[in-house]
XYZ file of C-alpha atoms in Angstrom:
693
model
C 4.203 24.618 0.340
C 4.911 26.646 -2.777
C 8.595 27.083 -3.520
C 9.788 30.385 -4.941
C 12.230 28.636 -7.258
C 12.782 25.176 -8.671
C 15.300 23.232 -6.597
C 17.758 21.383 -8.823
C 20.843 19.718 -7.447
C 22.479 16.680 -5.898
C 23.621 15.090 -2.667
C 27.227 16.045 -1.982
C 29.725 14.402 0.369
C 33.163 16.002 0.541
C 34.013 13.458 3.250
C 33.654 10.621 0.696
C 35.991 12.164 -1.854
C 39.352 10.461 -2.574
C 41.008 13.880 -2.881
C 40.286 17.507 -1.871
C 38.127 19.184 -4.540
C 35.162 20.869 -2.833
C 35.656 24.274 -4.485
C 35.971 22.651 -7.929
C 32.850 20.555 -7.378
C 30.810 23.571 -6.321
C 31.942 25.395 -9.441
C 30.861 22.459 -11.625
C 27.558 22.144 -9.786
C 26.831 25.817 -10.406
C 27.985 25.510 -14.024
C 25.484 22.668 -14.534
C 22.654 25.024 -13.591
C 22.154 23.361 -10.216
C 21.225 25.578 -7.297
C 21.094 23.295 -4.236
C 23.079 20.572 -2.512
C 22.050 18.176 0.257
C 24.753 17.376 2.792
C 25.634 16.018 6.248
C 23.034 13.269 6.810
C 25.274 10.223 6.612
C 28.499 11.034 8.456
C 27.973 11.214 12.206
C 31.419 9.638 12.661
C 32.975 12.497 10.665
C 31.370 15.169 12.837
C 32.055 13.256 16.090
C 35.016 10.916 15.460
C 35.367 10.209 19.176
C 32.870 10.668 21.960
C 32.306 14.370 22.668
C 35.072 15.417 20.254
C 33.594 17.334 17.347
C 35.095 18.310 14.019
C 32.879 20.309 11.654
C 35.669 21.599 9.431
C 34.449 19.600 6.400
C 30.919 20.895 6.984
C 32.092 24.515 6.961
C 34.248 23.856 3.928
C 31.142 22.709 2.030
C 28.947 25.534 3.337
C 31.466 28.229 2.481
C 32.183 26.821 -0.966
C 28.429 26.652 -1.619
C 28.027 30.274 -0.538
C 30.838 31.339 -2.862
C 28.955 29.841 -5.817
C 25.538 31.059 -4.660
C 24.252 27.551 -3.945
C 21.523 26.713 -1.436
C 22.009 23.922 1.099
C 19.716 21.367 2.750
C 21.236 19.928 5.930
C 20.443 16.354 6.943
C 20.525 15.311 10.590
C 23.171 12.542 10.753
C 21.280 9.997 12.841
C 20.612 7.063 10.516
C 24.114 5.564 10.813
C 25.895 5.508 14.154
C 29.661 5.733 14.792
C 31.412 2.542 15.836
C 32.508 3.957 19.182
C 28.865 4.403 20.183
C 28.096 0.749 19.469
C 31.170 -0.350 21.451
C 30.111 1.702 24.465
C 26.421 0.701 24.275
C 26.123 -2.581 22.346
C 22.459 -2.828 23.362
C 21.793 0.064 20.957
C 21.838 -2.500 18.155
C 18.418 -3.932 17.396
C 17.398 -7.477 18.220
C 15.578 -9.805 15.857
C 14.415 -13.400 16.208
C 17.998 -14.710 16.163
C 19.581 -12.151 18.488
C 21.368 -8.794 18.384
C 22.230 -7.451 14.939
C 25.894 -6.756 14.111
C 27.291 -3.271 13.581
C 28.016 -2.141 10.024
C 24.908 -1.515 7.974
C 22.788 1.571 8.512
C 19.536 1.580 10.506
C 20.195 -1.669 12.352
C 19.894 -0.006 15.753
C 16.936 0.504 18.059
C 15.804 4.098 17.557
C 13.868 3.961 20.837
C 16.982 3.168 22.878
C 17.527 5.964 25.447
C 21.308 5.963 25.007
C 20.931 6.299 21.244
C 18.416 9.112 21.649
C 20.641 10.966 24.121
C 23.634 10.895 21.782
C 21.461 11.599 18.728
C 20.062 14.715 20.365
C 23.562 15.930 21.173
C 24.852 15.552 17.602
C 21.703 17.183 16.182
C 22.069 20.176 18.483
C 25.789 20.553 17.809
C 25.174 20.330 14.061
C 22.378 22.898 14.237
C 24.585 25.281 16.226
C 27.176 25.032 13.461
C 24.950 25.466 10.441
C 21.437 26.810 11.122
C 22.507 30.426 10.920
C 24.518 30.043 7.713
C 22.966 32.160 4.940
C 23.078 29.328 2.378
C 21.032 26.891 4.475
C 17.404 26.821 3.314
C 16.167 23.803 5.202
C 16.705 20.562 7.032
C 16.103 16.918 6.254
C 15.225 14.807 9.295
C 17.302 11.608 9.361
C 17.222 9.558 6.140
C 14.599 7.087 4.838
C 13.748 6.399 8.470
C 12.341 3.089 9.661
C 12.988 0.651 12.483
C 15.019 -2.512 12.220
C 12.026 -4.491 13.489
C 13.493 -4.413 16.989
C 12.184 -7.080 19.375
C 14.101 -6.059 22.481
C 12.533 -6.591 25.926
C 12.184 -2.825 26.410
C 10.225 -2.394 23.187
C 8.030 -5.344 24.011
C 7.283 -3.871 27.449
C 6.206 -0.594 25.863
C 4.082 -2.517 23.366
C 2.294 -4.404 26.151
C 1.716 -1.143 28.021
C 0.119 0.282 24.871
C -2.159 -2.767 24.543
C -3.083 -2.512 28.211
C -4.124 1.103 27.756
C -6.194 0.290 24.666
C -7.800 -2.777 26.260
C -8.312 -2.101 30.003
C -10.265 -5.356 30.201
C -7.824 -8.120 29.306
C -10.764 -10.372 28.431
C -11.720 -7.966 25.639
C -8.138 -8.112 24.368
C -8.266 -11.919 24.250
C -11.601 -11.868 22.402
C -10.506 -9.317 19.817
C -7.252 -11.139 19.064
C -8.710 -14.651 19.263
C -6.050 -15.832 21.684
C -7.910 -18.902 22.888
C -6.535 -20.552 19.753
C -3.769 -23.051 20.660
C -3.950 -21.846 24.298
C -2.331 -18.505 23.438
C -4.713 -16.769 25.853
C -3.135 -14.130 28.133
C -4.826 -13.511 31.500
C -2.032 -11.586 33.180
C -0.412 -8.564 31.501
C 2.738 -9.192 33.548
C 3.010 -12.676 32.038
C 2.741 -11.515 28.420
C 4.724 -13.878 26.152
C 7.568 -12.833 23.860
C 6.006 -11.774 20.541
C 8.802 -13.518 18.636
C 6.961 -16.785 19.066
C 3.443 -15.648 18.232
C 1.318 -17.527 15.720
C -1.371 -14.843 15.934
C -1.449 -12.543 12.886
C -3.376 -9.846 14.751
C -0.767 -9.686 17.499
C 2.087 -9.646 14.991
C 0.407 -6.826 13.043
C -0.222 -4.859 16.234
C 3.479 -4.992 17.089
C 4.402 -3.780 13.613
C 1.965 -0.890 14.074
C 3.635 -0.069 17.394
C 7.024 0.116 15.654
C 5.615 2.396 12.936
C 4.271 4.703 15.624
C 7.743 4.847 17.148
C 9.103 6.075 13.802
C 6.485 8.836 13.799
C 7.429 9.847 17.350
C 11.119 9.811 16.429
C 10.716 12.133 13.435
C 8.416 14.488 15.355
C 10.981 14.543 18.174
C 13.733 15.514 15.741
C 11.543 18.207 14.190
C 10.991 19.736 17.619
C 14.742 20.002 18.198
C 15.463 21.421 14.744
C 12.735 24.073 15.024
C 14.470 25.508 18.085
C 17.297 26.655 15.779
C 15.539 27.481 12.498
C 15.375 30.942 10.988
C 12.186 32.285 9.383
C 11.894 30.974 5.844
C 13.760 27.735 6.447
C 11.906 24.439 6.007
C 11.821 20.888 7.350
C 11.464 17.866 5.089
C 12.309 14.166 4.945
C 13.195 11.791 2.120
C 10.462 9.159 2.409
C 11.197 5.974 0.510
C 9.104 3.105 -0.863
C 9.023 -0.660 -0.639
C 11.903 -2.019 -2.662
C 12.297 -4.750 -5.266
C 15.313 -3.726 -7.331
C 13.759 -0.239 -7.482
C 10.980 1.735 -5.774
C 7.719 -0.247 -5.827
C 4.978 0.468 -3.298
C 4.068 1.881 0.096
C 6.841 1.655 2.680
C 5.439 -0.943 5.127
C 7.643 0.172 8.033
C 6.445 3.793 8.303
C 3.099 5.565 8.585
C 4.355 8.281 6.271
C 1.279 10.497 6.367
C 1.390 10.763 10.164
C 5.148 11.230 10.165
C 4.911 14.045 7.591
C 2.670 16.140 9.827
C 5.748 17.670 11.497
C 7.233 18.751 8.140
C 6.770 21.805 5.944
C 7.094 19.968 2.635
C 7.197 16.272 1.795
C 10.245 14.771 0.176
C 10.741 11.396 -1.478
C 13.369 9.121 -2.987
C 12.168 7.695 -6.314
C 14.358 5.144 -8.052
C 13.177 3.586 -11.295
C 14.453 1.545 -14.188
C 15.807 3.146 -17.344
C 16.526 2.076 -20.934
C 13.616 0.094 -22.439
C 12.021 -0.258 -18.990
C 11.445 3.479 -18.549
C 7.656 3.872 -18.647
C 6.966 6.685 -16.180
C 4.809 4.465 -13.955
C 7.144 4.448 -10.939
C 7.644 8.213 -11.215
C 3.856 8.652 -11.327
C 3.272 6.371 -8.343
C 6.088 7.956 -6.343
C 4.630 11.375 -7.035
C 1.136 10.259 -6.002
C 2.477 8.990 -2.662
C 4.480 12.167 -2.053
C 1.522 14.437 -2.934
C -0.730 12.451 -0.608
C 1.393 13.170 2.474
C 0.730 16.924 2.661
C -1.880 17.209 -0.114
C 0.601 19.460 -1.834
C 3.709 19.631 -3.987
C 6.890 17.862 -2.942
C 10.630 17.586 -3.521
C 12.343 14.565 -5.057
C 15.296 14.490 -2.677
C 16.863 11.466 -4.337
C 16.609 9.952 -7.790
C 19.209 8.338 -9.988
C 21.564 10.096 -12.356
C 23.187 6.872 -13.558
C 22.248 4.651 -10.629
C 22.755 0.926 -10.898
C 24.901 -0.343 -13.731
C 21.892 -1.714 -15.627
C 20.055 1.599 -15.372
C 22.413 3.692 -17.511
C 19.888 5.953 -19.296
C 19.588 6.254 -23.035
C 20.314 9.764 -24.330
C 17.292 11.940 -23.568
C 15.912 9.756 -20.772
C 17.283 11.852 -17.912
C 15.596 14.896 -19.431
C 12.327 12.997 -19.945
C 12.437 11.704 -16.356
C 13.055 15.180 -14.952
C 10.049 16.625 -16.780
C 8.046 13.580 -15.647
C 8.683 14.494 -12.025
C 7.540 18.063 -12.723
C 4.411 16.789 -14.476
C 3.481 14.838 -11.338
C 3.814 17.850 -9.039
C 7.455 17.883 -7.977
C 8.907 21.312 -7.286
C 12.479 20.125 -6.936
C 14.767 17.309 -8.094
C 18.024 16.277 -6.420
C 20.183 13.422 -7.688
C 21.957 10.749 -5.672
C 24.582 11.602 -5.838
C 26.953 14.144 -7.281
C 29.914 11.799 -7.650
C 30.318 8.057 -7.885
C 31.629 6.486 -4.671
C 35.129 4.980 -4.703
C 34.663 2.406 -1.950
C 32.058 0.553 0.160
C 28.642 -0.834 -0.614
C 27.413 1.834 -3.065
C 30.523 2.041 -5.239
C 28.610 1.016 -8.365
C 25.593 3.216 -7.725
C 26.848 5.898 -10.059
C 26.235 9.609 -9.708
C 26.226 12.672 -11.951
C 29.994 12.296 -12.291
C 31.557 8.899 -12.924
C 34.519 7.616 -10.944
C 36.914 9.790 -12.936
C 35.128 12.880 -11.474
C 35.059 14.489 -14.908
C 31.917 16.008 -16.488
C 30.599 13.613 -19.121
C 27.401 12.773 -20.986
C 25.234 12.583 -17.830
C 26.481 15.948 -16.599
C 25.895 17.488 -20.014
C 22.336 16.172 -20.337
C 21.348 17.483 -16.913
C 22.992 20.822 -17.697
C 21.105 20.980 -20.985
C 17.807 20.171 -19.244
C 18.358 23.003 -16.790
C 19.182 25.540 -19.504
C 16.054 24.529 -21.407
C 13.753 24.432 -18.385
C 14.928 27.578 -16.571
C 13.016 30.112 -18.740
C 9.844 28.061 -18.101
C 10.471 27.549 -14.384
C 7.758 29.843 -13.024
C 5.183 28.181 -15.256
C 6.151 24.608 -14.379
C 6.816 24.435 -10.633
C 4.130 24.144 -7.955
C 1.788 22.445 -10.421
C -1.561 21.644 -8.759
C -3.246 18.419 -9.794
C -7.033 18.194 -10.250
C -7.513 14.451 -10.516
C -10.981 12.933 -10.575
C -9.825 9.399 -9.774
C -8.272 8.175 -6.540
C -6.848 4.956 -5.146
C -7.659 4.234 -1.505
C -4.629 2.872 0.359
C -4.597 1.284 3.782
C -1.495 0.399 5.798
C -3.250 -2.245 7.883
C -4.409 -4.012 4.719
C -0.786 -4.093 3.575
C 0.182 -5.755 6.858
C -2.879 -8.008 6.676
C -1.812 -9.503 3.361
C 1.691 -9.965 4.781
C 0.305 -11.886 7.747
C -2.215 -13.813 5.637
C -0.666 -13.914 2.156
C -2.547 -14.818 -0.975
C 0.080 -17.461 -1.671
C 2.232 -19.140 0.973
C 4.550 -20.361 -1.777
C 4.922 -16.910 -3.413
C 3.951 -14.312 -0.781
C 5.603 -11.409 -2.611
C 4.029 -12.119 -5.986
C 0.544 -11.147 -4.798
C 1.456 -8.805 -1.946
C -0.620 -5.726 -1.240
C 2.013 -3.514 -2.842
C 2.015 -5.614 -6.011
C -1.773 -5.381 -6.246
C -1.628 -1.658 -5.510
C 1.018 -1.044 -8.159
C -0.882 -3.152 -10.685
C -3.904 -0.890 -10.198
C -1.799 2.265 -10.318
C 0.055 1.070 -13.427
C -3.232 0.232 -15.158
C -4.387 3.797 -14.530
C -1.069 5.132 -15.773
C -1.309 3.217 -19.045
C -4.831 4.584 -19.579
C -3.786 8.189 -18.882
C -6.153 8.119 -15.922
C -4.362 10.389 -13.478
C -4.986 9.459 -9.853
C -4.412 10.607 -6.301
C -3.762 8.351 -3.339
C -6.161 8.794 -0.431
C -6.268 7.349 3.073
C -9.226 6.163 5.175
C -9.351 9.466 7.059
C -9.357 11.592 3.879
C -12.351 13.227 2.227
C -13.575 11.101 -0.684
C -16.443 13.117 -2.148
C -14.309 15.080 -4.617
C -13.538 12.002 -6.720
C -15.758 10.532 -9.425
C -13.996 7.169 -9.311
C -12.583 5.591 -6.146
C -10.568 2.382 -6.439
C -9.469 0.136 -3.567
C -7.101 -2.794 -4.152
C -7.646 -5.655 -1.678
C -8.879 -3.551 1.241
C -8.393 -6.500 3.585
C -8.706 -4.470 6.790
C -11.608 -2.026 7.093
C -13.206 -0.752 10.288
C -16.844 0.276 10.642
C -16.066 3.972 10.185
C -14.370 3.385 6.839
C -17.132 1.058 5.665
C -19.654 3.764 6.545
C -17.677 6.287 4.493
C -17.629 3.965 1.500
C -21.386 3.371 1.741
C -21.991 7.111 1.815
C -19.570 7.719 -1.063
C -21.520 5.367 -3.345
C -24.946 6.465 -2.134
C -24.037 10.103 -2.843
C -23.170 9.313 -6.465
C -19.611 8.033 -6.448
C -18.308 5.084 -8.438
C -16.482 2.560 -6.245
C -14.255 -0.223 -7.565
C -12.913 -2.799 -5.132
C -10.920 -5.980 -5.701
C -10.838 -9.359 -3.975
C -10.095 -9.966 -0.293
C -11.667 -6.641 0.649
C -13.499 -5.762 3.887
C -12.644 -9.196 5.242
C -11.214 -8.210 8.639
C -11.390 -5.389 11.179
C -8.560 -3.038 12.115
C -6.978 -5.703 14.351
C -7.180 -8.223 11.468
C -9.905 -10.280 13.148
C -12.066 -11.759 10.391
C -15.670 -10.579 10.343
C -18.177 -13.356 10.997
C -20.993 -12.206 8.711
C -21.467 -12.187 4.935
C -18.527 -10.905 2.900
C -17.639 -8.219 1.951
C -18.529 -7.061 5.452
C -21.028 -4.219 5.624
C -21.148 -3.794 1.852
C -23.080 -6.784 0.487
C -26.071 -4.584 -0.347
C -23.803 -1.912 -1.835
C -22.167 -4.432 -4.176
C -25.367 -6.436 -4.584
C -23.536 -9.738 -4.100
C -21.758 -11.942 -1.619
C -19.580 -15.072 -1.552
C -18.463 -17.737 0.900
C -16.158 -19.852 -1.278
C -12.719 -18.999 -2.568
C -9.813 -20.977 -3.945
C -6.535 -20.784 -5.831
C -7.258 -20.712 -9.591
C -5.605 -23.218 -11.871
C -6.176 -22.861 -15.600
C -9.015 -20.405 -15.018
C -9.752 -17.490 -17.324
C -11.632 -14.216 -16.808
C -14.214 -13.624 -19.531
C -15.717 -10.130 -19.715
C -19.386 -9.988 -20.620
C -19.961 -7.783 -23.668
C -22.421 -4.888 -23.613
C -24.510 -6.681 -26.259
C -25.432 -9.391 -23.773
C -28.310 -7.264 -22.490
C -29.844 -7.978 -19.110
C -27.814 -8.922 -16.090
C -26.968 -12.577 -15.789
C -28.465 -14.712 -13.050
C -26.260 -17.119 -11.105
C -28.420 -20.050 -12.148
C -27.657 -19.427 -15.839
C -25.274 -22.299 -16.527
C -23.722 -20.765 -19.633
C -23.624 -17.267 -18.120
C -24.561 -15.655 -21.448
C -22.432 -14.576 -24.386
C -19.083 -12.970 -23.751
C -16.256 -11.257 -25.574
C -13.598 -13.416 -27.174
C -10.703 -12.053 -25.105
C -10.060 -14.111 -21.986
C -7.694 -12.720 -19.367
C -5.891 -14.970 -16.901
C -7.130 -15.452 -13.356
C -4.172 -15.598 -10.980
C -3.435 -16.263 -7.338
C -6.919 -15.950 -5.839
C -10.542 -16.283 -6.911
C -13.844 -15.793 -5.075
C -17.030 -17.442 -6.357
C -19.360 -14.444 -6.352
C -23.123 -14.832 -5.890
C -24.941 -11.826 -7.385
C -28.241 -10.726 -5.869
C -29.140 -7.311 -7.279
C -25.818 -6.877 -9.119
C -25.172 -7.340 -12.816
C -22.529 -9.886 -13.740
C -19.863 -8.153 -15.800
C -17.388 -11.059 -16.024
C -17.380 -14.785 -15.404
C -14.754 -17.428 -14.823
C -13.839 -19.444 -17.885
C -13.496 -22.964 -16.509
C -15.324 -26.299 -16.922
C -16.395 -26.294 -13.250
C -16.027 -22.753 -11.905
C -18.543 -20.861 -14.048
C -19.422 -18.333 -11.359
C -19.562 -14.570 -11.556
C -16.143 -12.917 -11.225
C -17.016 -9.213 -11.653
C -20.248 -7.696 -10.339
C -21.618 -4.176 -10.646
C -24.525 -2.785 -8.652
C -26.492 0.423 -8.521
C -26.696 1.738 -4.957
C -28.284 5.085 -4.202
C -26.990 7.550 -6.765
C -23.772 5.687 -7.510
C -22.378 2.332 -8.546
C -20.208 -0.253 -6.831
C -18.114 -2.767 -8.789
C -16.348 -5.744 -7.209
C -13.703 -7.948 -8.836
C -13.450 -11.308 -7.082
C -10.074 -12.372 -8.422
C -6.599 -11.276 -9.399
C -6.028 -10.886 -13.121
C -3.144 -9.570 -15.195
C -2.374 -5.948 -16.042
C -4.218 -6.114 -19.376
C -7.360 -7.499 -17.768
C -7.363 -4.943 -14.976
C -6.726 -2.146 -17.468
C -9.751 -3.209 -19.534
C -11.972 -3.165 -16.434
C -10.759 0.222 -15.199
C -11.156 1.736 -18.657
C -14.878 0.888 -18.644
C -15.269 2.197 -15.099
C -13.606 5.518 -15.952
C -16.019 6.028 -18.837
C -18.951 5.186 -16.557
C -17.662 7.763 -14.054
C -17.621 10.399 -16.802
C -13.837 10.695 -17.003
C -12.461 11.284 -20.487
C -9.391 9.281 -21.438
C -6.877 10.602 -23.981
C -4.487 8.409 -25.950
C -2.733 5.598 -24.071
C 0.703 4.303 -23.208
C 3.410 4.858 -24.427
C 2.101 8.430 -24.921
C 1.340 9.654 -21.408
C -0.629 12.818 -20.715
C -0.195 14.730 -17.438
C -1.950 17.974 -16.579
C -2.476 20.498 -13.793
C -2.911 24.173 -12.957
C 0.148 26.364 -12.521
C 0.648 29.316 -10.174
C -0.609 31.696 -12.883
C -3.926 29.851 -13.041
C -3.211 28.361 -16.470
C -3.443 24.700 -17.445
C -0.135 22.985 -18.164
C -0.301 19.712 -20.091
C 2.599 17.362 -20.726
C 2.647 14.747 -23.501
C 5.457 12.318 -22.669
C 6.581 9.580 -25.041
C 8.043 6.583 -23.185
C 9.144 4.621 -26.219
C 11.811 4.351 -28.894
C 9.296 5.154 -31.658
C 7.645 8.465 -32.487
C 4.088 8.890 -31.203
C 1.431 10.913 -33.028
C -1.882 12.246 -31.703
C -4.558 14.853 -32.349
C -4.537 17.657 -29.824
C -7.820 17.582 -27.888
C -7.444 20.684 -25.712
C -8.481 24.275 -26.221
C -6.306 26.738 -28.037
C -2.969 27.153 -26.304
C 0.752 27.745 -26.582
C 3.501 25.176 -27.011
C 6.012 25.931 -24.275
C 8.344 23.094 -25.227
C 8.496 21.327 -28.575
C 9.554 17.897 -29.675
C 11.910 18.018 -32.697
C 9.507 16.034 -34.865
C 6.340 17.799 -33.729
C 6.110 19.638 -37.041
C 5.840 22.975 -35.222
C 8.105 25.942 -35.784
C 9.385 26.890 -32.343
C 12.343 29.086 -31.667
C 11.846 31.459 -28.780
C 8.253 32.704 -28.706
C 5.706 29.942 -27.929
C 3.883 28.636 -30.987
C 0.103 28.463 -30.933
C -1.859 25.219 -31.135
C -5.531 24.566 -31.796
C -7.881 21.679 -31.084
C -7.532 19.004 -33.758
C -3.931 19.854 -34.676
C -1.785 16.828 -35.419
C 1.237 16.470 -33.142
C 4.131 14.015 -33.203
C 6.341 13.414 -30.183
C 9.816 12.073 -30.907
C 11.177 8.956 -29.143
C 11.903 9.510 -25.433
C 10.730 13.101 -25.812
C 7.865 15.346 -24.747
C 5.754 18.403 -25.530
C 4.452 20.934 -22.994
C 1.360 23.048 -23.734
C -0.105 25.958 -21.762
C -3.801 26.875 -21.969
C -5.510 29.930 -20.524
C -8.537 29.231 -18.279
């Protein structure tokens, strides 16, 4: 969905304010160059303080003040935090986990499938829509907020789960075979006697229940979209602020939601990207967040939440908010909204600071965002709706994520080598190489990519394996890492040679794996000539650099494949990285986990083999795409405290935005630039160049 204008603003909550100041805030928001606010999604108890008693006066105060200042408004449905009176009347609304019913207080601890919850949620959505949908300032609606289930294990949910299994497996004997339930007498021969899943020791059954809960999230968001569309005017939009897995900031795929399926009911994808600042700002989380958001609708997206100041340790250095904002644009964002406008004066997020600090006075953060907007606004039409043309993609798979949760690489440190960590390691390696990537799903078309990478594709059904075979045979370059194609879509382990269905494609197999201790990964240099045979005890000459082998290692047995790396160990001297020609393409398999430097070295060679040119490297990051005028826009972003110099490799173009130390005269009209020109980007700064086709 192409937006007509860049959306720039913040979440605003008049109901959180310690004093009345809505009109003043709207004036300051407008003065900062912001043009949109997001409201209403978190305060059901404000709109309905007592059952069936509604008070939308604060809502209208915000809408009218926004209209006075010419601001646009995105309305959030207020269903992700329930009022206390609803929990008192229907305590069974609260979700159940393995220890019992969860207490009221935190958000999203209720069962979103509960019929009483849904009945009251529909009523508040409809009443809210009646109040606001026709207001001229309202441009769209956000469904709920970072929606997911609380992992509810209530009897009603378990009954619906069993009914779903019964429909999928009409023959209960087939169900028992697929899930391997003869183990420890867990066999089920009567659907009506199905055991409570809280006690299961079967990873397939546990994963199936998690999939059921994700499907309920999809149904819930589609249900809300149906209600909202009954009230929408032409030109209004529906979105949602999808989030990510969390470890002090946004990390990987959200394991509790099938976001691609959920996004089908929306007009434009939205996301909440939170990342570290100061010396930890490297652009990698922004790039990954953008890749996920683009993947949902294969289009541009809105950053509905990102930090202004955020956590106390994230306070940005001067210039970093500006650099981050342009980074979002460079990844395909067509809007950026900050969480939130003002710092909260009480409750759990009091020290998650907004555009304004607790004194509610414009300060350095406000001024930097205002300055960014003044600088960017003349370039707006050239920078929004940027279309990416990436030749590399990372294949992601939700069931593989769950599979590595159920069967972790390390029982002692399950999070250290989780699917999301392995995914982010691959994505971050690409980022550091300036290898721009898309995220693709098993159902997506793969043929448009020269290089396809798949981190630990633990779960792969026959259809996906067939697609991968065809991709390589047709000329693609496939890179896959350990623990791939090991189990089917119900996480039952295949009982033939690994990796299942692809041993001829990769030209190797294995049947032994272990946890490495003091094992290195030695890359074989190009000068070593012919491929190495497994019986070669010394495994040939190799480069001097040895990367660590961590967490997991498979002892690969090459057949037709060339050995590209070996384990450096007195006993384990086996192949660790194999590459094979198959049809018109190549397939490369890494049988272990290594560090970021090792993975980066491997991917760099693969990109070159796939014919993808790499320019510069971190901390100078290059991002490019085609704008709505058909011209190429290229960003050079410097994520470091030192200046970064490079030789411009593009065609002749115009510098739309200079860095102070670029050496270019730029004041108003864009300066020209030619291939081979020397450019310097100042610390925490950037340059933007436009080229004609």
